[in-house]
């Protein structure tokens, strides 16, 4: 797939909170298999992973990203303080201090400008006033990540130029259409999936918000992939199923990475890159082995390209 004559390959990385660790396992196996994109498009946590990968698209670079994820704590990304929580009642735009996320980006990205990465990277955010999808291809990487991750109400909007930007999930959390607009003729989509096996409803505002957003992402991705049928080659790496972890739980990154790596390896060995399918795990289902098997067996085939 890498280096195919006449093909412009794009990796598309979805958002998904702590499920961003899943993409690290996917990237590990794609790189090991020699799959190298011409560009990367990411939204929300997919923007952070995408920029890091594009800074060093090698096994060592992915290993560094894995180490970051395995050492990550929830408080590193979502530091809660009484001052910010009280600010909600006095007109503040958010209740989470974005300095934790900004510091994380500054510490772990080897290149601080989007245009300086080894592989071109593009970040999707949303214009707060119009709801339009905004593609960031140059400028400060930390601003781009904070804008694309700015969950409304949780993080404050980020001003870039004359626009106030918020989470890319609002407009396009899995930005396959943006990759198509950038001229890609072949896409490899790295979704994060959703928690299909929770025994109880998520507790807490952020946990509930992440779960709802991930459900939205999966539905939106299925819709977009169906619309792309016949227009572009799309290989979608299957997300994890069953998945019983909260997207607000950062303590199980290593487990998610290893499970995703194993699943991606099996997918690659079975010719997944050449199969134009929408994984059944992205569609509504319950955590029942019989249903999971049915989902996998009935993956919707997209018309192959000649």
C-alpha positions as a Markdown table, in Angstrom:
| # | Residue | x | y | z |
|---|---|---|---|---|
| 1 | Unk | 0.0 | 0.0 | 0.0 |
| 2 | Unk | 2.8 | 2.4 | 0.8 |
| 3 | Unk | 4.3 | 4.1 | -2.2 |
| 4 | Unk | 1.7 | 2.9 | -4.7 |
| 5 | Unk | 2.1 | 4.7 | -8.0 |
| 6 | Unk | -0.7 | 7.2 | -8.6 |
| 7 | Unk | -2.2 | 6.8 | -5.1 |
| 8 | Unk | -2.3 | 9.4 | -2.4 |
| 9 | Unk | -2.8 | 7.7 | 0.9 |
| 10 | Unk | -4.1 | 9.4 | 4.0 |
| 11 | Unk | -4.4 | 8.2 | 7.6 |
| 12 | Unk | -7.5 | 9.5 | 9.2 |
| 13 | Unk | -7.5 | 9.4 | 13.1 |
| 14 | Unk | -10.7 | 9.8 | 15.0 |
| 15 | Unk | -11.3 | 11.4 | 18.4 |
| 16 | Unk | -12.3 | 9.3 | 21.4 |
| 17 | Unk | -10.8 | 10.5 | 24.8 |
| 18 | Unk | -8.7 | 7.8 | 26.4 |
| 19 | Unk | -9.5 | 5.4 | 23.6 |
| 20 | Unk | -6.8 | 7.3 | 21.7 |
| 21 | Unk | -4.5 | 4.6 | 23.1 |
| 22 | Unk | -6.2 | 2.2 | 20.7 |
| 23 | Unk | -4.8 | 4.1 | 17.7 |
| 24 | Unk | -1.3 | 3.6 | 19.1 |
| 25 | Unk | -1.6 | -0.1 | 18.8 |
| 26 | Unk | -3.0 | 0.3 | 15.3 |
| 27 | Unk | -0.1 | 2.6 | 14.2 |
| 28 | Unk | 2.4 | 0.2 | 15.6 |
| 29 | Unk | 1.3 | -2.6 | 13.4 |
| 30 | Unk | 0.7 | -0.4 | 10.3 |
| 31 | Unk | 4.3 | 0.9 | 10.6 |
| 32 | Unk | 5.6 | -2.6 | 11.1 |
| 33 | Unk | 3.8 | -3.7 | 7.9 |
| 34 | Unk | 5.4 | -0.8 | 6.0 |
| 35 | Unk | 2.3 | 1.2 | 5.5 |
| 36 | Unk | 3.3 | 4.9 | 5.3 |
| 37 | Unk | 0.8 | 7.6 | 4.5 |
| 38 | Unk | 1.3 | 10.7 | 2.3 |
| 39 | Unk | -0.5 | 12.8 | 4.9 |
| 40 | Unk | -2.5 | 12.4 | 8.2 |
| 41 | Unk | -5.7 | 14.1 | 9.2 |
| 42 | Unk | -6.8 | 14.0 | 12.9 |
| 43 | Unk | -9.5 | 15.3 | 15.1 |
| 44 | Unk | -9.5 | 15.7 | 18.9 |
| 45 | Unk | -7.2 | 13.0 | 20.5 |
| 46 | Unk | -6.6 | 11.8 | 16.9 |
| 47 | Unk | -5.0 | 15.2 | 16.3 |
| 48 | Unk | -2.5 | 14.7 | 19.2 |
| 49 | Unk | -1.7 | 11.1 | 18.0 |
| 50 | Unk | -1.5 | 12.3 | 14.4 |
| 51 | Unk | 0.9 | 15.1 | 15.0 |
| 52 | Unk | 3.1 | 12.9 | 17.2 |
| 53 | Unk | 3.2 | 10.2 | 14.6 |
| 54 | Unk | 4.0 | 12.7 | 11.8 |
| 55 | Unk | 6.9 | 14.1 | 13.8 |
| 56 | Unk | 8.5 | 10.6 | 13.8 |
| 57 | Unk | 6.7 | 8.1 | 11.6 |
| 58 | Unk | 9.0 | 5.2 | 12.6 |
| 59 | Unk | 8.8 | 2.3 | 15.0 |
| 60 | Unk | 10.8 | 4.4 | 17.5 |
| 61 | Unk | 8.4 | 7.3 | 17.1 |
| 62 | Unk | 5.4 | 5.0 | 17.8 |
| 63 | Unk | 7.2 | 3.5 | 20.8 |
| 64 | Unk | 7.7 | 7.0 | 22.2 |
| 65 | Unk | 4.0 | 7.7 | 21.7 |
| 66 | Unk | 3.1 | 4.5 | 23.4 |
| 67 | Unk | 5.3 | 5.4 | 26.4 |
| 68 | Unk | 3.5 | 8.7 | 26.7 |
| 69 | Unk | 0.1 | 7.0 | 26.8 |
| 70 | Unk | 1.2 | 4.4 | 29.3 |
| 71 | Unk | 2.5 | 7.1 | 31.6 |
| 72 | Unk | -0.6 | 9.3 | 31.2 |
| 73 | Unk | -2.9 | 10.0 | 34.1 |
| 74 | Unk | -6.4 | 11.6 | 33.9 |
| 75 | Unk | -5.2 | 14.6 | 35.9 |
| 76 | Unk | -2.5 | 15.3 | 33.3 |
| 77 | Unk | -5.2 | 16.0 | 30.7 |
| 78 | Unk | -8.2 | 17.0 | 32.9 |
| 79 | Unk | -6.8 | 18.9 | 36.0 |
| 80 | Unk | -9.8 | 19.9 | 38.1 |
| 81 | Unk | -9.5 | 22.7 | 40.6 |
| 82 | Unk | -12.0 | 24.5 | 42.8 |
| 83 | Unk | -11.1 | 27.8 | 41.1 |
| 84 | Unk | -12.1 | 26.6 | 37.7 |
| 85 | Unk | -15.2 | 24.7 | 38.9 |
| 86 | Unk | -16.4 | 27.8 | 40.7 |
| 87 | Unk | -15.7 | 29.8 | 37.5 |
| 88 | Unk | -18.6 | 28.1 | 35.8 |
| 89 | Unk | -21.0 | 30.0 | 38.1 |
| 90 | Unk | -19.3 | 33.3 | 37.4 |
| 91 | Unk | -19.4 | 33.2 | 33.6 |
| 92 | Unk | -16.2 | 31.3 | 32.8 |
| 93 | Unk | -16.1 | 29.5 | 29.5 |
| 94 | Unk | -15.0 | 26.2 | 30.9 |
| 95 | Unk | -14.3 | 24.3 | 34.1 |
| 96 | Unk | -11.0 | 22.6 | 33.1 |
| 97 | Unk | -7.7 | 24.4 | 33.0 |
| 98 | Unk | -6.2 | 23.7 | 29.5 |
| 99 | Unk | -2.6 | 24.2 | 30.8 |
| 100 | Unk | -2.3 | 20.5 | 31.6 |
| 101 | Unk | -3.0 | 19.5 | 28.0 |
| 102 | Unk | -0.9 | 22.3 | 26.6 |
| 103 | Unk | 2.1 | 21.2 | 28.8 |
| 104 | Unk | 1.6 | 17.6 | 27.6 |
| 105 | Unk | 1.8 | 18.7 | 24.0 |
| 106 | Unk | 4.9 | 20.9 | 24.6 |
| 107 | Unk | 6.8 | 18.2 | 26.4 |
| 108 | Unk | 6.2 | 15.3 | 24.0 |
| 109 | Unk | 6.0 | 16.8 | 20.5 |
| 110 | Unk | 9.4 | 17.0 | 18.9 |
| 111 | Unk | 8.2 | 19.6 | 16.4 |
| 112 | Unk | 6.2 | 22.6 | 17.6 |
| 113 | Unk | 4.9 | 23.8 | 14.2 |
| 114 | Unk | 2.4 | 21.8 | 12.1 |
| 115 | Unk | 4.3 | 22.6 | 8.9 |
| 116 | Unk | 7.6 | 21.2 | 10.2 |
| 117 | Unk | 6.5 | 17.6 | 10.6 |
| 118 | Unk | 8.1 | 14.8 | 8.6 |
| 119 | Unk | 4.7 | 13.8 | 7.1 |
| 120 | Unk | 2.2 | 16.6 | 6.4 |
| 121 | Unk | -0.4 | 16.7 | 9.1 |
| 122 | Unk | -3.8 | 18.4 | 9.2 |
| 123 | Unk | -6.0 | 19.0 | 12.3 |
| 124 | Unk | -9.7 | 19.4 | 12.2 |
| 125 | Unk | -11.5 | 21.8 | 14.6 |
| 126 | Unk | -14.9 | 23.6 | 14.6 |
| 127 | Unk | -15.7 | 27.3 | 14.2 |
| 128 | Unk | -17.6 | 28.1 | 17.4 |
| 129 | Unk | -19.8 | 30.8 | 15.8 |
| 130 | Unk | -20.7 | 29.0 | 12.5 |
| 131 | Unk | -20.2 | 25.3 | 13.2 |
| 132 | Unk | -18.1 | 25.0 | 10.1 |
| 133 | Unk | -15.3 | 22.5 | 10.0 |
| 134 | Unk | -11.9 | 24.2 | 10.0 |
| 135 | Unk | -8.7 | 22.5 | 8.7 |
| 136 | Unk | -5.4 | 23.6 | 10.4 |
| 137 | Unk | -2.3 | 22.8 | 8.4 |
| 138 | Unk | 0.2 | 25.2 | 9.7 |
| 139 | Unk | 0.9 | 27.2 | 12.9 |
| 140 | Unk | 1.5 | 26.2 | 16.5 |
| 141 | Unk | 0.9 | 22.5 | 17.2 |
| 142 | Unk | -0.2 | 23.1 | 20.8 |
| 143 | Unk | -2.9 | 25.6 | 19.7 |
| 144 | Unk | -4.1 | 23.2 | 17.0 |
| 145 | Unk | -4.4 | 20.3 | 19.5 |
| 146 | Unk | -6.1 | 22.4 | 22.2 |
| 147 | Unk | -8.6 | 23.8 | 19.6 |
| 148 | Unk | -9.4 | 20.3 | 18.2 |
| 149 | Unk | -9.8 | 18.9 | 21.8 |
| 150 | Unk | -11.8 | 21.8 | 23.2 |
| 151 | Unk | -14.9 | 20.0 | 24.4 |
| 152 | Unk | -17.6 | 22.7 | 24.7 |
| 153 | Unk | -18.0 | 23.6 | 28.4 |
| 154 | Unk | -15.0 | 21.5 | 29.5 |
| 155 | Unk | -12.2 | 23.4 | 27.8 |
| 156 | Unk | -12.3 | 27.0 | 26.6 |
| 157 | Unk | -12.4 | 27.9 | 22.9 |
| 158 | Unk | -9.0 | 28.6 | 21.3 |
| 159 | Unk | -8.6 | 31.7 | 19.2 |
| 160 | Unk | -6.6 | 31.1 | 16.1 |
| 161 | Unk | -6.5 | 34.1 | 13.7 |
| 162 | Unk | -10.0 | 35.7 | 13.8 |
| 163 | Unk | -11.8 | 32.5 | 14.7 |
| 164 | Unk | -12.7 | 30.9 | 18.0 |
| 165 | Unk | -12.3 | 27.1 | 17.6 |
| 166 | Unk | -13.7 | 24.2 | 19.6 |
| 167 | Unk | -13.6 | 20.4 | 19.4 |
| 168 | Unk | -13.5 | 18.9 | 16.0 |
| 169 | Unk | -16.2 | 16.4 | 17.1 |
| 170 | Unk | -18.8 | 19.0 | 16.6 |
| 171 | Unk | -18.3 | 19.2 | 12.9 |
| 172 | Unk | -16.4 | 16.1 | 11.9 |
| 173 | Unk | -14.8 | 13.8 | 14.5 |
| 174 | Unk | -13.5 | 11.3 | 12.0 |
| 175 | Unk | -12.6 | 13.7 | 9.2 |
| 176 | Unk | -12.7 | 11.4 | 6.2 |
| 177 | Unk | -14.2 | 14.1 | 4.1 |
| 178 | Unk | -11.4 | 16.5 | 4.9 |
| 179 | Unk | -8.9 | 13.8 | 3.7 |
| 180 | Unk | -10.9 | 13.5 | 0.5 |
| 181 | Unk | -10.8 | 17.2 | 0.0 |
| 182 | Unk | -7.0 | 17.1 | 0.5 |
| 183 | Unk | -6.8 | 14.9 | -2.6 |
| 184 | Unk | -6.4 | 11.5 | -1.0 |
| 185 | Unk | -7.4 | 8.6 | -3.3 |
| 186 | Unk | -6.9 | 6.0 | -0.6 |
| 187 | Unk | -7.7 | 6.2 | 3.1 |
| 188 | Unk | -6.7 | 4.2 | 6.1 |
| 189 | Unk | -9.2 | 5.1 | 8.9 |
| 190 | Unk | -8.2 | 4.5 | 12.5 |
| 191 | Unk | -11.4 | 4.7 | 14.6 |
| 192 | Unk | -11.5 | 4.5 | 18.4 |
| 193 | Unk | -14.9 | 2.8 | 18.6 |
| 194 | Unk | -17.1 | 3.0 | 21.6 |
| 195 | Unk | -17.7 | 1.2 | 24.9 |
| 196 | Unk | -20.2 | -1.5 | 23.9 |
| 197 | Unk | -19.9 | -3.6 | 27.0 |
| 198 | Unk | -20.5 | -1.3 | 29.9 |
| 199 | Unk | -22.6 | -2.9 | 32.6 |
| 200 | Unk | -23.8 | 0.4 | 34.0 |
| 201 | Unk | -24.2 | 3.9 | 32.7 |
| 202 | Unk | -21.1 | 6.2 | 32.9 |
| 203 | Unk | -20.9 | 8.2 | 36.1 |
| 204 | Unk | -19.9 | 11.9 | 36.1 |
| 205 | Unk | -20.4 | 14.6 | 33.6 |
| 206 | Unk | -17.2 | 14.1 | 31.6 |
| 207 | Unk | -17.5 | 10.3 | 31.5 |
| 208 | Unk | -21.0 | 10.7 | 30.2 |
| 209 | Unk | -20.0 | 13.3 | 27.7 |
| 210 | Unk | -17.2 | 11.2 | 26.3 |
| 211 | Unk | -19.4 | 8.1 | 26.0 |
| 212 | Unk | -22.0 | 10.2 | 24.1 |
| 213 | Unk | -19.4 | 11.7 | 21.8 |
| 214 | Unk | -18.0 | 8.3 | 21.0 |
| 215 | Unk | -21.4 | 7.0 | 20.0 |
| 216 | Unk | -21.8 | 10.1 | 17.8 |
| 217 | Unk | -18.4 | 9.5 | 16.3 |
| 218 | Unk | -19.2 | 5.9 | 15.4 |
| 219 | Unk | -22.5 | 6.8 | 13.8 |
| 220 | Unk | -21.0 | 9.7 | 11.9 |
| 221 | Unk | -18.2 | 7.6 | 10.6 |
| 222 | Unk | -20.5 | 4.9 | 9.3 |
| 223 | Unk | -22.5 | 7.5 | 7.5 |
| 224 | Unk | -19.4 | 9.1 | 6.0 |
| 225 | Unk | -18.0 | 5.8 | 4.9 |
| 226 | Unk | -21.3 | 4.8 | 3.2 |
| 227 | Unk | -21.2 | 8.2 | 1.4 |
| 228 | Unk | -17.7 | 7.5 | 0.2 |
| 229 | Unk | -18.6 | 4.3 | -1.5 |
| 230 | Unk | -17.3 | 4.3 | -5.0 |
| 231 | Unk | -15.4 | 7.6 | -4.6 |
| 232 | Unk | -12.3 | 6.6 | -2.8 |
| 233 | Unk | -10.6 | 3.4 | -1.5 |
| 234 | Unk | -11.2 | 3.1 | 2.2 |
| 235 | Unk | -9.7 | 0.5 | 4.6 |
| 236 | Unk | -11.1 | 0.9 | 8.1 |
| 237 | Unk | -9.1 | -0.7 | 10.9 |
| 238 | Unk | -11.6 | -2.6 | 13.2 |
| 239 | Unk | -12.0 | -1.0 | 16.6 |
| 240 | Unk | -12.0 | -3.1 | 19.8 |
| 241 | Unk | -15.1 | -5.2 | 20.6 |
| 242 | Unk | -16.2 | -6.0 | 23.2 |
| 243 | Unk | -15.0 | -2.8 | 25.0 |
| 244 | Unk | -16.0 | -2.2 | 28.6 |
| 245 | Unk | -13.7 | 0.7 | 29.5 |
| 246 | Unk | -14.8 | 4.3 | 30.0 |
| 247 | Unk | -13.3 | 6.8 | 27.5 |
| 248 | Unk | -12.5 | 8.9 | 30.6 |
| 249 | Unk | -10.4 | 6.1 | 32.1 |
| 250 | Unk | -6.7 | 6.6 | 31.3 |
| 251 | Unk | -5.4 | 3.8 | 33.5 |
| 252 | Unk | -5.8 | 1.0 | 31.0 |
| 253 | Unk | -3.8 | 2.4 | 28.1 |
| 254 | Unk | -1.3 | -0.5 | 27.9 |
| 255 | Unk | -4.1 | -3.0 | 27.7 |
| 256 | Unk | -5.9 | -1.1 | 24.9 |
| 257 | Unk | -2.7 | -0.7 | 22.9 |
| 258 | Unk | -1.9 | -4.4 | 23.1 |
| 259 | Unk | -5.4 | -5.5 | 22.2 |
| 260 | Unk | -5.5 | -3.0 | 19.3 |
| 261 | Unk | -2.1 | -4.2 | 18.0 |
| 262 | Unk | -3.2 | -7.8 | 18.1 |
| 263 | Unk | -6.4 | -7.1 | 16.3 |
| 264 | Unk | -4.7 | -4.9 | 13.7 |
| 265 | Unk | -2.1 | -7.6 | 13.1 |
| 266 | Unk | -4.8 | -10.2 | 12.4 |
| 267 | Unk | -6.7 | -7.7 | 10.2 |
| 268 | Unk | -3.5 | -7.0 | 8.1 |
| 269 | Unk | -2.7 | -10.7 | 7.8 |
| 270 | Unk | -6.2 | -11.4 | 6.5 |
| 271 | Unk | -5.8 | -8.7 | 3.8 |
| 272 | Unk | -7.7 | -6.0 | 5.6 |
| 273 | Unk | -6.0 | -3.2 | 3.6 |
| 274 | Unk | -7.6 | -4.5 | 0.4 |
| 275 | Unk | -11.1 | -5.0 | 1.8 |
| 276 | Unk | -13.5 | -2.1 | 1.5 |
| 277 | Unk | -15.5 | -2.9 | 4.6 |
| 278 | Unk | -17.2 | -1.0 | 7.4 |
| 279 | Unk | -16.4 | -2.9 | 10.6 |
| 280 | Unk | -19.5 | -4.3 | 12.3 |
| 281 | Unk | -18.2 | -3.0 | 15.7 |
| 282 | Unk | -18.9 | 0.6 | 14.5 |
| 283 | Unk | -22.6 | -0.2 | 14.1 |
| 284 | Unk | -25.1 | -0.3 | 17.0 |
| 285 | Unk | -24.8 | -3.7 | 18.8 |
| 286 | Unk | -24.9 | -5.2 | 22.3 |
| 287 | Unk | -22.1 | -7.1 | 24.0 |
| 288 | Unk | -23.2 | -10.6 | 23.2 |
| 289 | Unk | -20.7 | -13.0 | 21.6 |
| 290 | Unk | -23.4 | -14.1 | 19.1 |
| 291 | Unk | -24.1 | -10.5 | 18.1 |
| 292 | Unk | -20.4 | -9.7 | 17.9 |
| 293 | Unk | -19.8 | -12.6 | 15.6 |
| 294 | Unk | -22.7 | -11.6 | 13.5 |
| 295 | Unk | -21.4 | -8.0 | 13.3 |
| 296 | Unk | -18.0 | -9.3 | 12.1 |
| 297 | Unk | -19.5 | -11.7 | 9.7 |
| 298 | Unk | -21.8 | -9.2 | 8.1 |
| 299 | Unk | -19.4 | -6.3 | 7.7 |
| 300 | Unk | -20.8 | -4.2 | 4.9 |
| 301 | Unk | -18.7 | -4.6 | 1.8 |
| 302 | Unk | -18.0 | -1.4 | -0.2 |
| 303 | Unk | -17.7 | -1.8 | -3.9 |
| 304 | Unk | -14.1 | -2.6 | -4.7 |
| 305 | Unk | -12.1 | -0.3 | -6.9 |
| 306 | Unk | -10.5 | -1.5 | -10.0 |
